[in-house]
Tab-separated table of C-alpha atoms in Angstrom:
chain	number	residue	atom	x	y	z
A	88	MET	CA	11.971	10.016	17.923
A	89	THR	CA	10.896	6.737	16.324
A	90	LYS	CA	10.727	3.126	17.518
A	91	THR	CA	12.997	1.856	14.769
A	92	GLU	CA	16.357	2.651	13.231
A	93	TYR	CA	14.869	2.977	9.757
A	94	GLU	CA	15.551	6.243	7.996
A	95	ILE	CA	14.184	5.545	4.513
A	96	LEU	CA	10.817	4.084	3.541
A	97	LEU	CA	10.174	2.678	0.062
A	98	PHE	CA	6.421	2.552	-0.506
A	99	ASP	CA	4.805	0.649	-3.330
A	100	ALA	CA	2.086	2.699	-5.021
A	101	ASP	CA	-0.792	0.602	-6.379
A	102	ARG	CA	-2.913	-1.247	-3.811
A	103	THR	CA	-0.561	-0.058	-1.059
A	104	LEU	CA	-1.299	3.673	-0.996
A	105	PHE	CA	-3.407	4.238	-4.102
A	106	ASP	CA	-6.768	2.534	-4.623
A	107	PHE	CA	-5.768	1.151	-7.987
A	108	ASP	CA	-8.807	-1.116	-8.331
A	109	ARG	CA	-11.206	1.807	-8.029
A	110	GLY	CA	-9.168	3.934	-10.412
A	111	GLU	CA	-8.828	1.105	-12.903
A	112	GLU	CA	-12.557	0.450	-13.013
A	113	ASN	CA	-13.386	4.148	-13.293
A	114	ALA	CA	-10.915	4.760	-16.128
A	115	LEU	CA	-12.007	1.671	-18.049
A	116	SER	CA	-15.678	2.551	-17.594
A	117	VAL	CA	-15.127	6.023	-19.040
A	118	LEU	CA	-13.144	4.596	-21.956
A	119	MET	CA	-15.691	1.921	-22.825
A	120	ALA	CA	-18.592	4.379	-22.654
A	121	SER	CA	-16.721	6.679	-25.038
A	122	ILE	CA	-16.510	3.932	-27.692
A	123	GLY	CA	-20.101	2.792	-27.297
A	124	HIS	CA	-19.472	-0.377	-25.312
A	125	PRO	CA	-20.564	0.194	-21.688
A	126	LEU	CA	-18.459	-1.757	-19.220
A	127	THR	CA	-20.265	-4.772	-17.769
A	128	PRO	CA	-19.142	-6.662	-14.661
A	129	GLU	CA	-18.274	-9.633	-16.877
A	130	ALA	CA	-16.165	-7.490	-19.207
A	131	PHE	CA	-14.355	-5.881	-16.285
A	132	ALA	CA	-13.576	-9.300	-14.810
A	133	LEU	CA	-12.189	-10.365	-18.187
A	134	TYR	CA	-10.017	-7.264	-18.440
A	135	ARG	CA	-8.620	-7.791	-14.958
A	136	GLU	CA	-7.805	-11.434	-15.696
A	137	ILE	CA	-5.923	-10.448	-18.851
A	138	ASN	CA	-4.143	-7.580	-17.123
A	139	SER	CA	-3.108	-9.670	-14.104
A	140	ARG	CA	-1.702	-12.361	-16.373
A	141	LEU	CA	0.393	-9.865	-18.328
A	142	TRP	CA	1.772	-8.198	-15.199
A	143	ALA	CA	2.670	-11.612	-13.768
A	144	GLU	CA	4.622	-12.311	-16.955
A	145	PHE	CA	6.375	-8.976	-16.516
A	146	GLU	CA	7.373	-9.766	-12.921
A	147	ARG	CA	8.821	-13.083	-14.084
A	148	GLY	CA	10.886	-11.290	-16.719
A	149	GLU	CA	8.890	-12.803	-19.597
A	150	ARG	CA	7.465	-9.518	-20.912
A	151	ASP	CA	8.652	-5.912	-21.137
A	152	ASN	CA	6.710	-3.097	-19.522
A	153	ALA	CA	5.946	-1.243	-22.745
A	154	SER	CA	4.083	-4.185	-24.278
A	155	ILE	CA	1.537	-4.555	-21.484
A	156	ALA	CA	-0.794	-1.666	-22.339
A	157	PRO	CA	-1.334	-2.429	-26.034
A	158	THR	CA	-1.358	-6.211	-25.594
A	159	ARG	CA	-4.071	-6.176	-22.962
A	160	PHE	CA	-6.397	-4.171	-25.190
A	161	HIS	CA	-5.741	-6.316	-28.246
A	162	LEU	CA	-6.661	-9.381	-26.181
A	163	PHE	CA	-9.589	-7.645	-24.487
A	164	PHE	CA	-11.121	-6.368	-27.722
A	165	SER	CA	-10.553	-9.712	-29.409
A	166	HIS	CA	-12.438	-11.582	-26.680
A	167	LEU	CA	-15.330	-9.099	-26.889
A	168	ASP	CA	-15.352	-8.975	-30.707
A	169	ILE	CA	-14.804	-5.210	-30.670
A	170	ALA	CA	-13.458	-4.134	-34.065
A	171	LEU	CA	-11.853	-0.870	-33.001
A	172	ASP	CA	-8.275	0.434	-32.788
A	173	ALA	CA	-6.866	-1.313	-29.713
A	174	ASP	CA	-3.645	0.697	-29.766
A	175	ARG	CA	-5.531	3.979	-29.630
A	176	ALA	CA	-7.774	2.638	-26.884
A	177	ALA	CA	-4.695	1.675	-24.884
A	178	GLU	CA	-3.287	5.201	-25.189
A	179	ASN	CA	-6.566	6.797	-24.181
A	180	TYR	CA	-6.904	4.439	-21.246
A	181	LEU	CA	-3.448	5.317	-19.917
A	182	ALA	CA	-4.324	9.013	-20.070
A	183	LEU	CA	-7.515	8.344	-18.117
A	184	LEU	CA	-5.729	6.113	-15.614
A	185	GLY	CA	-3.194	8.852	-14.933
A	186	GLU	CA	-6.029	11.053	-13.692
A	187	GLN	CA	-7.199	8.551	-11.052
A	188	ARG	CA	-5.839	9.636	-7.695
A	189	PHE	CA	-8.005	7.672	-5.270
A	190	LEU	CA	-6.201	6.739	-2.055
A	191	LEU	CA	-6.785	3.710	0.120
A	192	PRO	CA	-8.395	4.359	3.521
A	193	GLY	CA	-5.786	5.625	5.961
A	194	ALA	CA	-3.105	6.274	3.339
A	195	TYR	CA	-3.071	10.051	3.656
A	196	GLU	CA	-3.167	9.946	7.453
A	197	LEU	CA	-0.269	7.469	7.559
A	198	ILE	CA	1.984	9.413	5.225
A	199	GLU	CA	1.189	12.703	6.940
A	200	LYS	CA	2.228	11.235	10.306
A	201	LEU	CA	5.462	9.778	8.911
A	202	PHE	CA	6.440	12.975	7.113
A	203	GLY	CA	9.492	14.650	8.612
A	204	ARG	CA	10.559	11.524	10.485
A	205	PHE	CA	11.552	9.431	7.476
A	206	ASP	CA	12.695	10.047	3.930
A	207	MET	CA	9.923	8.525	1.825
A	208	TYR	CA	10.001	7.395	-1.805
A	209	LEU	CA	7.544	5.634	-4.075
A	210	ALA	CA	8.914	2.450	-5.635
A	211	THR	CA	6.759	1.180	-8.481
A	212	ASN	CA	6.708	-1.080	-11.513
A	213	GLY	CA	3.793	0.846	-12.972
A	214	ILE	CA	3.791	2.528	-16.368
A	215	ALA	CA	5.814	5.743	-16.116
A	216	SER	CA	3.367	8.153	-17.741
A	217	VAL	CA	0.544	6.966	-15.493
A	218	GLN	CA	2.505	6.951	-12.276
A	219	LYS	CA	4.198	10.309	-12.766
A	220	ASN	CA	1.024	12.141	-13.733
A	221	ARG	CA	-1.073	10.615	-10.975
A	222	PHE	CA	1.564	11.074	-8.294
A	223	ALA	CA	2.263	14.696	-9.211
A	224	LYS	CA	-1.430	15.552	-8.823
A	225	SER	CA	-2.054	13.518	-5.694
A	226	GLU	CA	-2.345	14.675	-2.098
A	227	LEU	CA	0.708	12.591	-1.243
A	228	ALA	CA	3.197	14.311	-3.548
A	229	PRO	CA	4.381	16.967	-1.036
A	230	PHE	CA	5.388	14.300	1.464
A	231	PHE	CA	7.672	12.246	-0.791
A	232	LYS	CA	11.245	12.966	-1.812
A	233	GLY	CA	10.977	11.120	-5.112
A	234	ILE	CA	9.583	8.271	-7.159
A	235	PHE	CA	11.443	5.305	-8.633
A	236	ILE	CA	9.723	3.842	-11.697
A	237	SER	CA	10.971	0.603	-13.207
A	238	GLY	CA	10.642	1.826	-16.793
A	239	GLU	CA	12.895	4.778	-16.064
A	240	LEU	CA	15.450	2.763	-14.088
A	241	GLY	CA	15.765	0.022	-16.687
A	242	ALA	CA	15.061	-2.695	-14.117
A	243	ALA	CA	11.954	-3.801	-12.250
A	244	LYS	CA	11.036	-5.240	-8.878
A	245	PRO	CA	11.917	-7.922	-7.764
A	246	ASP	CA	15.260	-7.606	-9.603
A	247	PRO	CA	17.944	-6.465	-7.114
A	248	GLU	CA	19.278	-4.215	-9.868
A	249	TYR	CA	16.114	-2.106	-9.516
A	250	TYR	CA	17.012	-1.372	-5.905
A	251	ARG	CA	20.679	-0.795	-6.622
A	252	ARG	CA	19.839	1.817	-9.251
A	253	ALA	CA	17.133	3.430	-7.142
A	254	LEU	CA	19.293	3.676	-4.055
A	255	GLU	CA	22.248	4.915	-6.067
A	256	LYS	CA	20.148	7.978	-6.862
A	257	ILE	CA	19.936	8.819	-3.159
A	258	GLY	CA	23.551	8.159	-2.282
A	259	SER	CA	23.563	4.375	-1.772
A	260	PRO	CA	22.430	4.475	1.885
A	261	ASP	CA	22.922	1.691	4.417
A	262	ARG	CA	20.314	-0.915	3.503
A	263	ARG	CA	19.811	-1.766	7.170
A	264	ARG	CA	18.191	1.665	7.499
A	265	ILE	CA	15.613	0.994	4.768
A	266	LEU	CA	12.158	-0.555	4.978
A	267	ALA	CA	10.227	-1.547	1.841
A	268	ILE	CA	6.438	-1.574	2.157
A	269	GLY	CA	4.115	-3.182	-0.367
A	270	ASP	CA	1.222	-5.508	-1.111
A	271	SER	CA	2.808	-7.815	-3.692
A	272	PRO	CA	4.776	-10.820	-2.405
A	273	GLY	CA	6.221	-11.458	-5.858
A	274	ALA	CA	7.387	-7.917	-6.549
A	275	ASP	CA	7.643	-5.918	-3.313
A	276	ILE	CA	8.542	-8.523	-0.710
A	277	ARG	CA	10.654	-10.801	-2.889
A	278	GLY	CA	12.340	-7.699	-4.254
A	279	ALA	CA	13.241	-6.512	-0.769
A	280	ASN	CA	14.531	-10.003	0.054
A	281	ASN	CA	16.672	-9.992	-3.081
A	282	ALA	CA	18.058	-6.562	-2.226
A	283	GLY	CA	18.850	-7.278	1.418
A	284	ILE	CA	16.229	-4.824	2.681
A	285	ASP	CA	13.662	-5.381	5.434
A	286	ALA	CA	10.094	-5.714	4.193
A	287	CYS	CA	6.637	-4.918	5.501
A	288	TYR	CA	3.879	-6.903	3.789
A	289	TYR	CA	0.607	-4.985	3.522
A	290	ASN	CA	-1.881	-7.836	3.459
A	291	PRO	CA	-5.475	-6.690	4.081
A	292	GLY	CA	-6.859	-9.860	2.498
A	293	ASN	CA	-4.873	-12.157	4.816
A	294	LYS	CA	-3.396	-14.020	1.862
A	295	PRO	CA	-0.746	-16.674	2.550
A	296	MET	CA	2.836	-15.733	1.822
A	297	PRO	CA	4.322	-17.840	-0.974
A	298	GLN	CA	7.073	-20.209	0.075
A	299	GLY	CA	10.554	-18.753	0.015
A	300	ILE	CA	9.469	-15.132	0.598
A	301	TRP	CA	9.830	-13.490	4.008
A	302	ALA	CA	8.616	-10.226	5.513
A	303	LYS	CA	9.832	-8.835	8.822
A	304	TYR	CA	6.404	-7.305	9.387
A	305	THR	CA	2.925	-8.150	8.139
A	306	VAL	CA	0.033	-5.723	8.583
A	307	ALA	CA	-3.653	-5.918	7.731
A	308	ASP	CA	-4.272	-2.174	7.660
A	309	LEU	CA	-2.145	0.895	7.053
A	310	GLY	CA	-2.556	2.177	10.594
A	311	GLN	CA	-0.475	-0.743	11.850
A	312	ILE	CA	2.521	0.599	9.931
A	313	ARG	CA	2.414	3.727	12.043
A	314	GLU	CA	2.344	1.580	15.183
A	315	ILE	CA	5.470	-0.270	14.026
A	316	LEU	CA	7.440	2.828	13.125
A	317	LEU	CA	6.387	5.523	15.598
């Protein structure tokens, strides 16, 4: 028995279940060491600023997914005056990133408790090769029924078409029985709003919700999701 009438949970991956920040820094550190440019805190901050800007453009529909990886390294290397092959660095970085399977505190315990009571899927805008490789090797893989990746669906969160195509793959279930869970107001919560699906905003930093976006639930830690559902 559960407290709610939800049957399907759509979990975002990065910064919701997976510790993307830790994995990102580890992968970039390994890459930079391999090319003779050890990663400094200043360089990492620069990379993250560039990367965040490109992903924001993607969410607004101003950039396609495939251009993010090479563009960020061209910009990154240009700022640091590194005269090396940025395209090759981007490819190597994605391979390294796909090996990073760090989970956020409480993620495994939450998913283990929910297993068998809900049908769970990952819903992500991340780069397909990274997400598929990392997910397949993670501790969470046995608990999920599938993964919906924007690049494979041909639409991305927050576009309602992303959800239509994802849900079509599982039989177009009643959207009142679905809860979307994620950390990004612009992608996860706005996307759920656009699709007519209830949303749970994972907000450990207590950030304000942008105007015009609404979540039925807001939680500061993953354990609170279990309290809502079970």
